[in-house]
Coordinates of C-alpha atoms and ligand atoms in Angstrom, one line a residue:
M1 CA 122.8 102.5 74.9
A2 CA 122.4 105.2 77.5
L3 CA 119.1 105.0 79.5
K4 CA 116.5 107.7 78.5
H5 CA 115.4 109.6 81.5
H6 CA 114.1 113.1 82.6
Y7 CA 116.2 113.5 85.7
Q8 CA 118.4 116.6 86.3
F9 CA 121.2 116.5 88.8
C10 CA 122.8 118.9 91.1
F11 CA 125.0 119.4 94.2
G12 CA 126.2 122.3 96.3
P13 CA 129.7 123.8 96.7
W14 CA 129.8 122.3 100.3
N15 CA 129.7 118.8 98.8
I16 CA 133.3 119.2 97.7
S17 CA 134.4 119.4 101.3
E18 CA 137.8 119.3 102.9
G19 CA 137.4 116.5 105.5
Q20 CA 137.2 118.4 108.8
D21 CA 135.4 116.7 111.6
P22 CA 134.9 117.5 115.3
Y23 CA 138.1 115.5 116.1
G24 CA 140.5 116.8 113.5
P25 CA 141.3 119.4 110.9
T26 CA 140.8 119.3 107.1
T27 CA 142.6 116.6 105.1
R28 CA 142.3 118.4 101.7
P29 CA 143.2 122.0 100.8
P30 CA 140.3 124.4 100.2
Q31 CA 139.2 124.8 96.6
S32 CA 137.8 128.0 95.1
F33 CA 134.2 128.4 94.1
D34 CA 135.4 128.7 90.4
W35 CA 137.1 125.4 90.6
K36 CA 133.9 123.8 92.0
L37 CA 131.7 125.3 89.4
S38 CA 134.0 124.1 86.6
A39 CA 134.1 120.6 88.3
L40 CA 130.3 120.6 88.3
K41 CA 130.3 121.5 84.6
K42 CA 132.9 119.0 83.7
M43 CA 131.0 116.2 85.4
G44 CA 127.9 117.2 83.4
F45 CA 125.6 118.1 86.3
D46 CA 122.8 120.5 85.5
A47 CA 122.5 122.9 88.4
M48 CA 124.2 124.1 91.6
M49 CA 122.6 124.5 95.0
F50 CA 123.6 127.6 96.9
H51 CA 123.7 128.8 100.5
D52 CA 123.2 132.6 100.4
D53 CA 126.8 133.1 101.4
D54 CA 128.0 130.6 98.7
A55 CA 126.4 133.0 96.2
V56 CA 127.6 136.2 98.0
P57 CA 130.5 135.5 100.3
D58 CA 130.8 137.6 103.5
I59 CA 127.1 138.5 103.0
D60 CA 126.8 140.0 106.5
S61 CA 129.3 142.7 105.8
K62 CA 127.6 143.8 102.6
S63 CA 124.8 146.3 101.8
V64 CA 121.6 145.2 100.1
A65 CA 122.8 147.0 97.0
Q66 CA 126.1 145.2 97.1
I67 CA 124.5 141.9 97.6
R68 CA 122.2 142.4 94.6
K69 CA 125.1 143.5 92.5
E70 CA 127.2 140.4 93.3
A71 CA 124.2 138.1 92.8
K72 CA 123.7 139.6 89.3
E73 CA 127.4 139.0 88.5
L74 CA 127.0 135.4 89.6
K75 CA 123.9 135.0 87.5
K76 CA 125.8 136.2 84.5
R77 CA 128.5 133.6 85.1
L78 CA 126.1 130.8 85.6
D79 CA 124.3 131.7 82.4
G80 CA 127.6 131.8 80.6
E81 CA 128.3 128.3 81.8
G82 CA 124.8 127.0 81.2
I83 CA 124.3 126.1 84.8
A84 CA 121.1 126.8 86.7
A85 CA 120.8 127.7 90.4
E86 CA 118.5 125.1 91.9
M87 CA 117.8 126.9 95.2
V88 CA 119.2 129.3 97.7
A89 CA 119.3 128.5 101.5
P90 CA 119.9 131.0 104.2
R91 CA 122.9 129.7 106.2
L92 CA 121.6 130.5 109.7
W93 CA 124.0 128.4 111.7
F94 CA 127.4 130.1 111.4
H95 CA 126.9 133.6 112.7
P96 CA 127.2 134.5 116.4
N97 CA 123.6 135.8 116.2
T98 CA 122.4 132.2 115.5
V99 CA 124.1 130.4 118.4
D100 CA 120.7 129.9 120.0
G101 CA 118.9 129.3 116.7
G102 CA 117.7 131.9 114.2
Y103 CA 113.9 132.1 114.0
T104 CA 113.5 130.5 117.5
S105 CA 116.3 132.2 119.3
N106 CA 115.3 133.5 122.7
D107 CA 116.8 136.9 121.8
K108 CA 114.5 139.2 119.8
K109 CA 117.4 141.0 118.0
H110 CA 118.8 137.6 116.9
R111 CA 115.4 136.5 115.6
Q112 CA 115.3 139.8 113.6
Y113 CA 118.7 139.1 112.2
A114 CA 117.5 135.7 111.0
I115 CA 114.5 137.1 109.3
D116 CA 116.5 140.0 107.7
R117 CA 119.1 137.6 106.4
S118 CA 116.4 135.3 105.0
R119 CA 115.0 138.2 103.1
R120 CA 118.4 138.8 101.5
C121 CA 118.5 135.2 100.6
I122 CA 115.2 135.5 98.8
D123 CA 116.5 138.5 96.9
I124 CA 119.5 136.5 95.8
A125 CA 117.3 133.6 94.7
K126 CA 115.2 135.9 92.6
I127 CA 118.2 137.3 90.9
L128 CA 119.6 133.8 90.3
G129 CA 116.4 132.8 88.6
T130 CA 114.9 130.4 91.2
D131 CA 111.9 130.7 93.4
L132 CA 113.0 127.9 95.7
I133 CA 114.2 128.7 99.2
V134 CA 115.5 125.7 101.2
L135 CA 115.2 126.0 104.9
W136 CA 117.3 123.5 106.8
L137 CA 116.4 124.6 110.3
A138 CA 119.8 123.6 111.7
R139 CA 119.6 125.3 115.1
E140 CA 115.8 125.6 115.5
G141 CA 115.7 123.3 118.5
T142 CA 117.2 122.8 121.9
Y143 CA 120.0 121.1 123.7
I144 CA 118.0 121.0 126.9
R145 CA 114.2 120.8 126.8
E146 CA 113.7 123.6 129.4
A147 CA 115.6 126.2 127.3
K148 CA 112.7 127.1 125.0
D149 CA 109.0 127.0 125.0
G150 CA 108.1 124.5 122.2
R151 CA 104.7 126.0 121.5
R152 CA 106.1 129.4 121.3
S153 CA 108.8 128.1 118.9
V154 CA 106.2 126.9 116.5
D155 CA 104.6 130.4 116.6
L156 CA 108.0 132.0 116.0
L157 CA 108.7 129.6 113.0
V158 CA 105.3 130.5 111.5
E159 CA 106.0 134.2 112.0
A160 CA 109.4 133.9 110.2
F161 CA 107.9 131.9 107.3
D162 CA 105.2 134.5 107.0
A163 CA 107.7 137.3 106.8
M164 CA 109.5 135.4 104.0
L165 CA 106.3 134.7 102.1
A166 CA 105.3 138.3 102.3
H167 CA 108.8 139.5 101.1
D168 CA 108.4 137.9 97.7
K169 CA 105.0 136.8 96.4
R170 CA 106.6 134.1 94.2
A171 CA 109.1 132.6 96.6
R172 CA 108.4 129.0 97.7
L173 CA 109.8 127.6 100.9
A174 CA 111.0 124.0 101.0
I175 CA 111.6 122.9 104.6
E176 CA 114.3 120.3 105.0
P177 CA 113.6 118.4 108.2
K178 CA 116.2 116.7 110.3
P179 CA 115.5 115.3 113.8
N180 CA 118.9 116.1 115.4
E181 CA 122.4 117.4 114.9
P182 CA 123.5 120.0 115.6
M183 CA 120.7 120.2 118.2
D184 CA 119.7 117.4 120.5
H185 CA 116.1 117.8 119.2
A186 CA 114.9 119.9 116.3
Y187 CA 111.4 121.4 116.2
I188 CA 110.7 120.2 112.6
P189 CA 112.1 116.6 112.6
T190 CA 110.0 115.0 109.9
I191 CA 108.1 115.6 106.7
G192 CA 104.8 115.3 108.6
H193 CA 105.9 118.2 110.8
A194 CA 107.0 120.3 107.8
L195 CA 103.7 119.8 106.0
A196 CA 101.7 120.5 109.2
I197 CA 103.4 123.8 109.9
A198 CA 102.9 124.8 106.3
Q199 CA 99.2 124.9 107.0
H200 CA 99.7 127.5 109.7
T201 CA 101.3 130.0 107.3
R202 CA 99.7 132.8 105.4
D203 CA 100.1 130.9 102.1
P204 CA 100.3 127.1 102.6
K205 CA 100.5 126.5 98.9
R206 CA 104.0 128.1 98.9
V207 CA 105.4 126.0 101.7
G208 CA 106.6 122.5 100.9
C209 CA 109.5 120.3 101.7
L210 CA 112.8 118.7 100.8
I211 CA 113.6 115.2 101.9
E212 CA 117.1 114.1 102.7
S213 CA 117.5 110.3 102.8
A214 CA 119.9 110.5 105.8
H215 CA 117.6 112.7 107.8
A216 CA 114.7 110.4 107.3
I217 CA 116.8 107.5 108.5
L218 CA 118.0 109.5 111.5
A219 CA 114.3 110.0 112.4
G220 CA 113.8 106.2 112.2
L221 CA 111.7 106.5 109.1
D222 CA 111.9 105.0 105.6
P223 CA 113.0 107.6 103.1
S224 CA 110.7 106.2 100.4
D225 CA 107.7 106.5 102.7
E226 CA 108.6 110.1 103.3
I227 CA 108.7 110.6 99.6
D228 CA 105.3 109.1 99.0
F229 CA 103.8 111.1 101.9
A230 CA 105.2 114.4 100.5
C231 CA 104.2 113.6 97.0
S232 CA 100.7 112.8 98.0
F233 CA 100.4 116.5 99.0
D234 CA 102.3 117.6 95.8
K235 CA 104.9 119.1 98.2
L236 CA 108.1 117.4 97.3
W237 CA 110.0 120.2 95.7
S238 CA 113.6 119.0 96.1
I239 CA 115.4 115.9 97.4
H240 CA 118.9 115.3 98.9
L241 CA 119.8 111.7 98.1
N242 CA 122.6 110.2 100.2
D243 CA 123.0 107.4 102.7
Q244 CA 123.4 106.8 106.4
N245 CA 124.6 103.8 108.4
G246 CA 122.4 103.7 111.4
L247 CA 121.6 106.2 114.1
K248 CA 125.0 108.0 114.3
Y249 CA 126.2 111.4 113.4
D250 CA 125.0 112.7 110.0
Q251 CA 127.2 110.8 107.6
D252 CA 126.1 112.1 104.1
R253 CA 127.5 108.9 102.5
P254 CA 127.3 108.3 98.8
F255 CA 123.9 107.4 97.6
G256 CA 123.3 103.6 97.9
C257 CA 126.5 103.2 100.0
T258 CA 124.9 101.5 102.9
N259 CA 121.5 100.2 101.8
L260 CA 121.1 99.5 98.1
R261 CA 117.6 98.2 98.6
S262 CA 116.5 101.4 100.3
A263 CA 118.1 103.4 97.4
F264 CA 116.2 101.2 94.9
D265 CA 113.0 101.8 96.8
Q266 CA 113.6 105.6 96.9
I267 CA 114.1 105.7 93.1
R268 CA 111.1 103.4 92.6
T269 CA 109.0 105.8 94.6
L270 CA 110.3 108.9 92.7
E271 CA 109.5 107.2 89.5
R272 CA 106.0 106.3 90.5
N273 CA 105.3 109.8 91.6
Q274 CA 106.9 111.2 88.4
Y275 CA 109.3 113.3 90.5
G276 CA 111.3 115.7 88.3
K277 CA 108.6 116.1 85.7
N278 CA 107.8 119.6 86.9
G279 CA 111.5 120.6 86.8
E280 CA 112.5 119.4 90.3
Y281 CA 116.1 118.3 90.6
V282 CA 117.8 115.3 92.1
C283 CA 120.4 116.7 94.4
F284 CA 123.2 114.7 96.1
D285 CA 124.0 116.0 99.5
V286 CA 127.0 113.7 99.9
H287 CA 130.5 114.3 101.2
P288 CA 133.8 112.5 100.4
F289 CA 135.1 110.3 103.2
R290 CA 137.7 112.0 105.3
T291 CA 140.3 109.6 103.9
T292 CA 139.6 110.7 100.3
K293 CA 142.7 111.9 98.4
V294 CA 142.6 115.2 96.4
E295 CA 142.8 113.3 93.1
H296 CA 139.6 111.4 94.0
W297 CA 137.8 114.4 95.4
T298 CA 134.7 114.4 93.3
A299 CA 134.2 110.7 92.9
H300 CA 131.4 110.5 95.5
L301 CA 129.3 112.8 93.3
E302 CA 129.9 111.0 90.1
N303 CA 129.4 107.7 91.9
S304 CA 126.1 108.8 93.5
R305 CA 124.7 109.7 90.1
R306 CA 126.0 106.5 88.5
T307 CA 124.4 104.5 91.3
F308 CA 121.2 106.4 90.8
L309 CA 121.1 105.7 87.0
L310 CA 122.1 102.0 87.5
L311 CA 119.3 101.6 90.0
L312 CA 116.9 103.4 87.7
E313 CA 117.5 100.6 85.2
K314 CA 116.8 98.1 88.0
V315 CA 113.6 99.9 88.8
R316 CA 112.5 99.9 85.2
S317 CA 113.3 96.3 84.7
F318 CA 111.7 95.1 87.9
D319 CA 109.0 92.6 87.2
E320 CA 106.0 94.6 88.4
K321 CA 103.5 92.1 87.1
A322 CA 105.1 89.3 89.1
A323 CA 105.2 91.6 92.1
R324 CA 101.5 92.3 91.7
S325 CA 100.5 88.7 91.6
L326 CA 102.6 87.9 94.6
I327 CA 100.9 90.8 96.4
A328 CA 97.5 89.5 95.4
N329 CA 98.4 86.1 96.9
R330 CA 99.9 87.8 100.1
D331 CA 103.1 86.0 99.3
Y332 CA 105.4 88.7 100.7
Q333 CA 108.1 86.0 101.3
A334 CA 108.4 85.4 97.6
L335 CA 108.1 89.2 96.9
D336 CA 111.1 89.8 99.2
Q337 CA 113.2 87.3 97.4
L338 CA 112.1 88.7 94.0
V339 CA 113.5 92.1 95.0
I340 CA 116.7 90.6 96.5
E341 CA 117.4 88.5 93.4
H342 CA 116.6 91.3 91.0
L343 CA 119.0 93.6 92.9
M344 CA 121.6 90.8 92.7
G345 CA 121.2 90.6 88.9
N346 CA 119.2 87.3 88.7
Ligands
GLO1 C1 122.7 119.1 106.8 C2 121.9 119.5 105.7 C3 122.6 120.6 104.8 C4 121.6 121.3 104.0 C5 122.1 122.4 103.3 C6 121.1 123.2 102.5 O1 122.5 118.2 107.5 O2 121.6 118.4 104.9 O3 123.6 120.0 104.0 O4 121.0 120.4 103.1 O5 122.7 123.3 104.2 O6 120.4 124.0 103.3
MG2 MG1 120.6 118.3 103.0

């Protein structure tokens, strides 16, 4: 019998990627947005994540009126398919104006571009029926420490967040921290930083966070601790589950691929915090391996969800009573083995 649960799943069009890396070209042909949307539906996912220019392609060449018109058309299509938009994120890392960062660029005109584009992103989100704006602050950092003034960058980030909060009184900003890549160092590397900067804004209640497993690992942190920390502030508004093998380039491996025990801990923490009960989604920010053939193109998404659900069973069948008594006796050695054997099916 299928496991009863309340989780709703989603992914973004960029998660059906073509295999390009810094050392070589794509290994799979590009697929249309329509194809990706129908793949999502076929696989039975509930929602799609969007960058602003996933929703309205070539956004920079379009007027505000045109952007709104296209967003409305997309909303109609999503409604027709029964697919929700989980969030919209301004893609502030492609355009020449964002080479030196968006909100923290040293060029005033470029900072203005980033804020204007973020406002358009918020307009799109509103039309698509979501109040959630995800801010992965890709280029808000430096390659060399002397290039920017760190203190000023914090002020500039707050200024930009305030402009977004003022633009739409209902919009909520979920900051997605990542310590590095593409930058050497990012200004908001962890959930602690995200929640601290929220307090500086004009409406801290509307600034929360999104945890990505791989990003926490890259920061040398335990993703489940990051989850607990964010949840203790009621600020975990979205999550990107995936996996990461050590401190390397950002790998976006299938959920559970590298560290099953960590994946188990992440779900256990989500369960304990009742994540998803307020409509938050479980998103898989995963990519196919470069070697993946076209006919296996979406397996990483279905597999991530399958692993999630199998581990959810493991979480629910874990002997919490036995764990509690081992904890009471400070027998963490036996607790360790209890977890290991449970995961191995004993
Ligand atoms: C990259 C990020 C990226 C974001 C996405 C949404 O490391 O994880 O995939 O999640 O662009 O803003
Ligand atoms: Mg992500």
